[in-house]
């Protein structure tokens, strides 16, 4: 038999009418309240209050700084962080922390010191104590209300890998491995720490050659009997740059006497790209695949072998260039190496006044420090032609990929990109074209640097520490001097 659907009629009984009327009144008031709220939220004032008190109902903002908890844990669990290890590590090991190291300045100003201080610690038979990279909040990629900490920081191992960040030395090298600042406070209790101040040690070698400064500090650190040395800077009223290797050393030719030993040191040779940076490079490699016509010869399939990278500082760098001009400054650090093409010769200034250069000299500085579009185009053409012409017998060189490293945020770099495409460059990539995750955005400067390191040719800014550290990596990698140029 077919199934019969039964419908109850109990609700129609007179004794249920009161409940029915009460239920309908409740539904009426609910509907009226909902309508009123809807009208309210559709008004400007309502929308404002809604956004203020109910942000969870709006589109979620996922652009926040990365959480490095796991990386900090990984650092803390490094094998050298063990009190039971035998000398020269563990609770009987010898350590040095440079509390006078630059912080809250650009990454590359800090990287200079990190590497040279590691080399000094190594030569002094002490473990270097690395510190996190602390940002100047003005330059941090996220606004203050998104900061995870009052002073934003990035773990050193997010930026680099190698002995400076706790990596191993070469097989057979028994030098103590670097430790984190967090572990330093465990392995070096305060009653075992010797405080040194640059006020007492720096003056005898203040303006000496770099090698003399290095040897002076090496003797101090080697001869000190204390296990744990903590170096502090003199008061700023006495020394505005109280580092062991200060700005006046890095900013002139006195640093060059350290080059050969430093370049060949395990600190330099074992410095490498961090896994986080490498992942970003690998992910973006497809952007650099050549898109032009087939090469006339057997060109490499690796896009970086066919890439010319140029470093163009913009933003507030114009004011910095004017400062370099008025102080008649030379190139910076390793950019001064005499084997590199395009040296900067300070122009004669018979009427120079302290802190104020002559107008024609300022113009000369600006052309090389803050070049215009035509100057950039001409330099790239020259660098390309001379690199190709320097090919060894039987070697085919092809440069058809251009990478523009720039901090420009005005759209100027997009116009420059068009100029280069009109000039015959089929593949042009800029810093802004890179696809970066949250964590990769935090280390974007290191990603840019590694791409420039890999390029066949690099044209940089001779007054820039960013350029100088790329020059260091390229020369340690064995790149030819002709592949390193300056505007």
PDB file of C-alpha atoms in Angstrom, residues 275-416:
ATOM      1  CA  UNK A 275      67.588  28.232   3.516  1.00  0.00           C
ATOM      2  CA  UNK A 276      64.867  30.889   3.759  1.00  0.00           C
ATOM      3  CA  UNK A 277      66.638  33.159   1.256  1.00  0.00           C
ATOM      4  CA  UNK A 278      67.434  30.204  -1.007  1.00  0.00           C
ATOM      5  CA  UNK A 279      63.765  29.191  -1.087  1.00  0.00           C
ATOM      6  CA  UNK A 280      62.789  32.702  -2.212  1.00  0.00           C
ATOM      7  CA  UNK A 281      65.471  32.701  -4.924  1.00  0.00           C
ATOM      8  CA  UNK A 282      64.359  29.294  -6.191  1.00  0.00           C
ATOM      9  CA  UNK A 283      60.701  30.298  -6.193  1.00  0.00           C
ATOM     10  CA  UNK A 284      61.391  33.412  -8.273  1.00  0.00           C
ATOM     11  CA  UNK A 285      63.907  31.889 -10.665  1.00  0.00           C
ATOM     12  CA  UNK A 286      61.265  31.448 -13.358  1.00  0.00           C
ATOM     13  CA  UNK A 287      60.903  35.249 -13.602  1.00  0.00           C
ATOM     14  CA  UNK A 288      64.437  35.447 -15.002  1.00  0.00           C
ATOM     15  CA  UNK A 289      64.038  32.878 -17.773  1.00  0.00           C
ATOM     16  CA  UNK A 290      65.126  34.597 -21.052  1.00  0.00           C
ATOM     17  CA  UNK A 291      62.201  35.642 -23.249  1.00  0.00           C
ATOM     18  CA  UNK A 292      64.156  36.954 -26.226  1.00  0.00           C
ATOM     19  CA  UNK A 293      65.141  35.396 -29.534  1.00  0.00           C
ATOM     20  CA  UNK A 294      67.343  32.310 -29.717  1.00  0.00           C
ATOM     21  CA  UNK A 295      71.009  33.172 -28.900  1.00  0.00           C
ATOM     22  CA  UNK A 296      73.563  33.177 -31.694  1.00  0.00           C
ATOM     23  CA  UNK A 297      75.716  30.672 -29.797  1.00  0.00           C
ATOM     24  CA  UNK A 298      75.607  27.998 -27.067  1.00  0.00           C
ATOM     25  CA  UNK A 299      74.314  30.175 -24.232  1.00  0.00           C
ATOM     26  CA  UNK A 300      73.837  28.781 -20.725  1.00  0.00           C
ATOM     27  CA  UNK A 301      70.428  27.457 -19.684  1.00  0.00           C
ATOM     28  CA  UNK A 302      70.919  29.012 -16.259  1.00  0.00           C
ATOM     29  CA  UNK A 303      69.232  32.441 -16.398  1.00  0.00           C
ATOM     30  CA  UNK A 304      71.633  33.884 -13.831  1.00  0.00           C
ATOM     31  CA  UNK A 305      74.577  33.171 -16.159  1.00  0.00           C
ATOM     32  CA  UNK A 306      72.869  35.500 -18.636  1.00  0.00           C
ATOM     33  CA  UNK A 307      71.824  38.165 -16.136  1.00  0.00           C
ATOM     34  CA  UNK A 308      73.144  41.669 -15.516  1.00  0.00           C
ATOM     35  CA  UNK A 309      72.013  43.098 -12.164  1.00  0.00           C
ATOM     36  CA  UNK A 310      72.071  46.797 -11.266  1.00  0.00           C
ATOM     37  CA  UNK A 311      71.708  48.347  -7.816  1.00  0.00           C
ATOM     38  CA  UNK A 312      69.878  51.676  -7.860  1.00  0.00           C
ATOM     39  CA  UNK A 313      69.274  53.347  -4.507  1.00  0.00           C
ATOM     40  CA  UNK A 314      66.451  55.867  -4.458  1.00  0.00           C
ATOM     41  CA  UNK A 315      64.222  57.325  -1.747  1.00  0.00           C
ATOM     42  CA  UNK A 316      66.294  59.279   0.788  1.00  0.00           C
ATOM     43  CA  UNK A 317      69.578  58.278  -0.878  1.00  0.00           C
ATOM     44  CA  UNK A 318      69.690  61.556  -2.793  1.00  0.00           C
ATOM     45  CA  UNK A 319      70.361  63.384   0.480  1.00  0.00           C
ATOM     46  CA  UNK A 320      73.008  60.796   1.352  1.00  0.00           C
ATOM     47  CA  UNK A 321      74.739  61.404  -1.991  1.00  0.00           C
ATOM     48  CA  UNK A 322      74.780  65.140  -1.342  1.00  0.00           C
ATOM     49  CA  UNK A 323      76.376  64.391   1.998  1.00  0.00           C
ATOM     50  CA  UNK A 324      79.068  62.228   0.364  1.00  0.00           C
ATOM     51  CA  UNK A 325      79.722  65.059  -2.083  1.00  0.00           C
ATOM     52  CA  UNK A 326      79.985  67.771   0.548  1.00  0.00           C
ATOM     53  CA  UNK A 327      82.348  65.669   2.661  1.00  0.00           C
ATOM     54  CA  UNK A 328      84.404  64.658  -0.389  1.00  0.00           C
ATOM     55  CA  UNK A 329      83.899  60.978   0.525  1.00  0.00           C
ATOM     56  CA  UNK A 330      85.568  58.045  -1.204  1.00  0.00           C
ATOM     57  CA  UNK A 331      83.884  54.757  -2.123  1.00  0.00           C
ATOM     58  CA  UNK A 332      82.916  52.433   0.726  1.00  0.00           C
ATOM     59  CA  UNK A 333      84.939  49.446   1.970  1.00  0.00           C
ATOM     60  CA  UNK A 334      85.547  46.659  -0.575  1.00  0.00           C
ATOM     61  CA  UNK A 335      84.228  48.906  -3.362  1.00  0.00           C
ATOM     62  CA  UNK A 336      87.665  50.563  -3.079  1.00  0.00           C
ATOM     63  CA  UNK A 337      89.604  47.443  -4.117  1.00  0.00           C
ATOM     64  CA  UNK A 338      92.124  48.566  -6.747  1.00  0.00           C
ATOM     65  CA  UNK A 339      91.574  45.527  -9.004  1.00  0.00           C
ATOM     66  CA  UNK A 340      87.971  46.551  -9.687  1.00  0.00           C
ATOM     67  CA  UNK A 341      87.075  48.661 -12.744  1.00  0.00           C
ATOM     68  CA  UNK A 342      85.436  52.088 -12.413  1.00  0.00           C
ATOM     69  CA  UNK A 343      87.380  53.495  -9.439  1.00  0.00           C
ATOM     70  CA  UNK A 344      86.292  56.814  -7.996  1.00  0.00           C
ATOM     71  CA  UNK A 345      88.937  59.521  -8.027  1.00  0.00           C
ATOM     72  CA  UNK A 346      88.071  62.401  -5.743  1.00  0.00           C
ATOM     73  CA  UNK A 347      87.967  65.545  -7.890  1.00  0.00           C
ATOM     74  CA  UNK A 348      90.349  68.386  -7.048  1.00  0.00           C
ATOM     75  CA  UNK A 349      88.774  70.976  -4.787  1.00  0.00           C
ATOM     76  CA  UNK A 350      91.115  73.954  -4.281  1.00  0.00           C
ATOM     77  CA  UNK A 351      88.289  76.009  -2.746  1.00  0.00           C
ATOM     78  CA  UNK A 352      86.839  73.222  -0.587  1.00  0.00           C
ATOM     79  CA  UNK A 353      85.362  74.316   2.718  1.00  0.00           C
ATOM     80  CA  UNK A 354      84.802  71.974   5.650  1.00  0.00           C
ATOM     81  CA  UNK A 355      81.580  70.087   4.870  1.00  0.00           C
ATOM     82  CA  UNK A 356      80.896  72.085   1.712  1.00  0.00           C
ATOM     83  CA  UNK A 357      82.216  71.051  -1.703  1.00  0.00           C
ATOM     84  CA  UNK A 358      82.401  73.070  -4.913  1.00  0.00           C
ATOM     85  CA  UNK A 359      79.312  73.052  -7.206  1.00  0.00           C
ATOM     86  CA  UNK A 360      81.040  71.283 -10.127  1.00  0.00           C
ATOM     87  CA  UNK A 361      82.284  68.567  -7.768  1.00  0.00           C
ATOM     88  CA  UNK A 362      78.810  68.022  -6.335  1.00  0.00           C
ATOM     89  CA  UNK A 363      77.515  67.556  -9.883  1.00  0.00           C
ATOM     90  CA  UNK A 364      80.301  65.011 -10.537  1.00  0.00           C
ATOM     91  CA  UNK A 365      79.384  63.068  -7.375  1.00  0.00           C
ATOM     92  CA  UNK A 366      75.678  63.038  -8.160  1.00  0.00           C
ATOM     93  CA  UNK A 367      76.236  61.605 -11.637  1.00  0.00           C
ATOM     94  CA  UNK A 368      77.873  58.541 -10.113  1.00  0.00           C
ATOM     95  CA  UNK A 369      75.994  58.300  -6.821  1.00  0.00           C
ATOM     96  CA  UNK A 370      72.477  59.161  -8.043  1.00  0.00           C
ATOM     97  CA  UNK A 371      72.607  58.605 -11.833  1.00  0.00           C
ATOM     98  CA  UNK A 372      69.826  59.688 -14.175  1.00  0.00           C
ATOM     99  CA  UNK A 373      68.154  57.398 -16.715  1.00  0.00           C
ATOM    100  CA  UNK A 374      70.564  58.158 -19.574  1.00  0.00           C
ATOM    101  CA  UNK A 375      73.640  57.607 -17.396  1.00  0.00           C
ATOM    102  CA  UNK A 376      72.221  54.287 -16.195  1.00  0.00           C
ATOM    103  CA  UNK A 377      71.463  53.163 -19.748  1.00  0.00           C
ATOM    104  CA  UNK A 378      74.955  54.047 -20.972  1.00  0.00           C
ATOM    105  CA  UNK A 379      76.644  52.294 -18.038  1.00  0.00           C
ATOM    106  CA  UNK A 380      74.693  49.094 -18.568  1.00  0.00           C
ATOM    107  CA  UNK A 381      75.605  49.090 -22.283  1.00  0.00           C
ATOM    108  CA  UNK A 382      79.286  49.532 -21.497  1.00  0.00           C
ATOM    109  CA  UNK A 383      79.337  46.869 -18.782  1.00  0.00           C
ATOM    110  CA  UNK A 384      77.559  44.415 -21.062  1.00  0.00           C
ATOM    111  CA  UNK A 385      79.860  45.012 -24.034  1.00  0.00           C
ATOM    112  CA  UNK A 386      83.077  44.806 -22.014  1.00  0.00           C
ATOM    113  CA  UNK A 387      82.036  41.616 -20.227  1.00  0.00           C
ATOM    114  CA  UNK A 388      81.127  39.882 -23.493  1.00  0.00           C
ATOM    115  CA  UNK A 389      84.355  41.086 -25.080  1.00  0.00           C
ATOM    116  CA  UNK A 390      86.375  39.633 -22.156  1.00  0.00           C
ATOM    117  CA  UNK A 391      85.215  36.071 -22.935  1.00  0.00           C
ATOM    118  CA  UNK A 392      87.968  33.458 -23.013  1.00  0.00           C
ATOM    119  CA  UNK A 393      88.801  31.693 -26.315  1.00  0.00           C
ATOM    120  CA  UNK A 394      85.964  29.336 -27.177  1.00  0.00           C
ATOM    121  CA  UNK A 395      83.647  30.806 -24.522  1.00  0.00           C
ATOM    122  CA  UNK A 396      80.257  32.243 -25.545  1.00  0.00           C
ATOM    123  CA  UNK A 397      78.773  34.968 -23.337  1.00  0.00           C
ATOM    124  CA  UNK A 398      75.202  36.150 -23.628  1.00  0.00           C
ATOM    125  CA  UNK A 399      73.590  38.839 -21.453  1.00  0.00           C
ATOM    126  CA  UNK A 400      69.891  39.156 -22.168  1.00  0.00           C
ATOM    127  CA  UNK A 401      68.336  39.260 -18.677  1.00  0.00           C
ATOM    128  CA  UNK A 402      68.302  42.457 -16.588  1.00  0.00           C
ATOM    129  CA  UNK A 403      67.527  42.660 -12.862  1.00  0.00           C
ATOM    130  CA  UNK A 404      66.965  46.083 -11.280  1.00  0.00           C
ATOM    131  CA  UNK A 405      67.489  46.086  -7.503  1.00  0.00           C
ATOM    132  CA  UNK A 406      65.855  49.227  -6.173  1.00  0.00           C
ATOM    133  CA  UNK A 407      64.031  50.566  -3.143  1.00  0.00           C
ATOM    134  CA  UNK A 408      62.069  52.999  -5.340  1.00  0.00           C
ATOM    135  CA  UNK A 409      58.405  53.356  -4.387  1.00  0.00           C
ATOM    136  CA  UNK A 410      57.422  56.207  -6.723  1.00  0.00           C
ATOM    137  CA  UNK A 411      56.960  54.297  -9.975  1.00  0.00           C
ATOM    138  CA  UNK A 412      60.217  55.659 -11.431  1.00  0.00           C
ATOM    139  CA  UNK A 413      61.633  52.153 -11.729  1.00  0.00           C
ATOM    140  CA  UNK A 414      58.670  51.107 -13.908  1.00  0.00           C
ATOM    141  CA  UNK A 415      59.568  53.846 -16.375  1.00  0.00           C
ATOM    142  CA  UNK A 416      63.188  52.683 -16.351  1.00  0.00           C
TER     143      UNK A 416
END
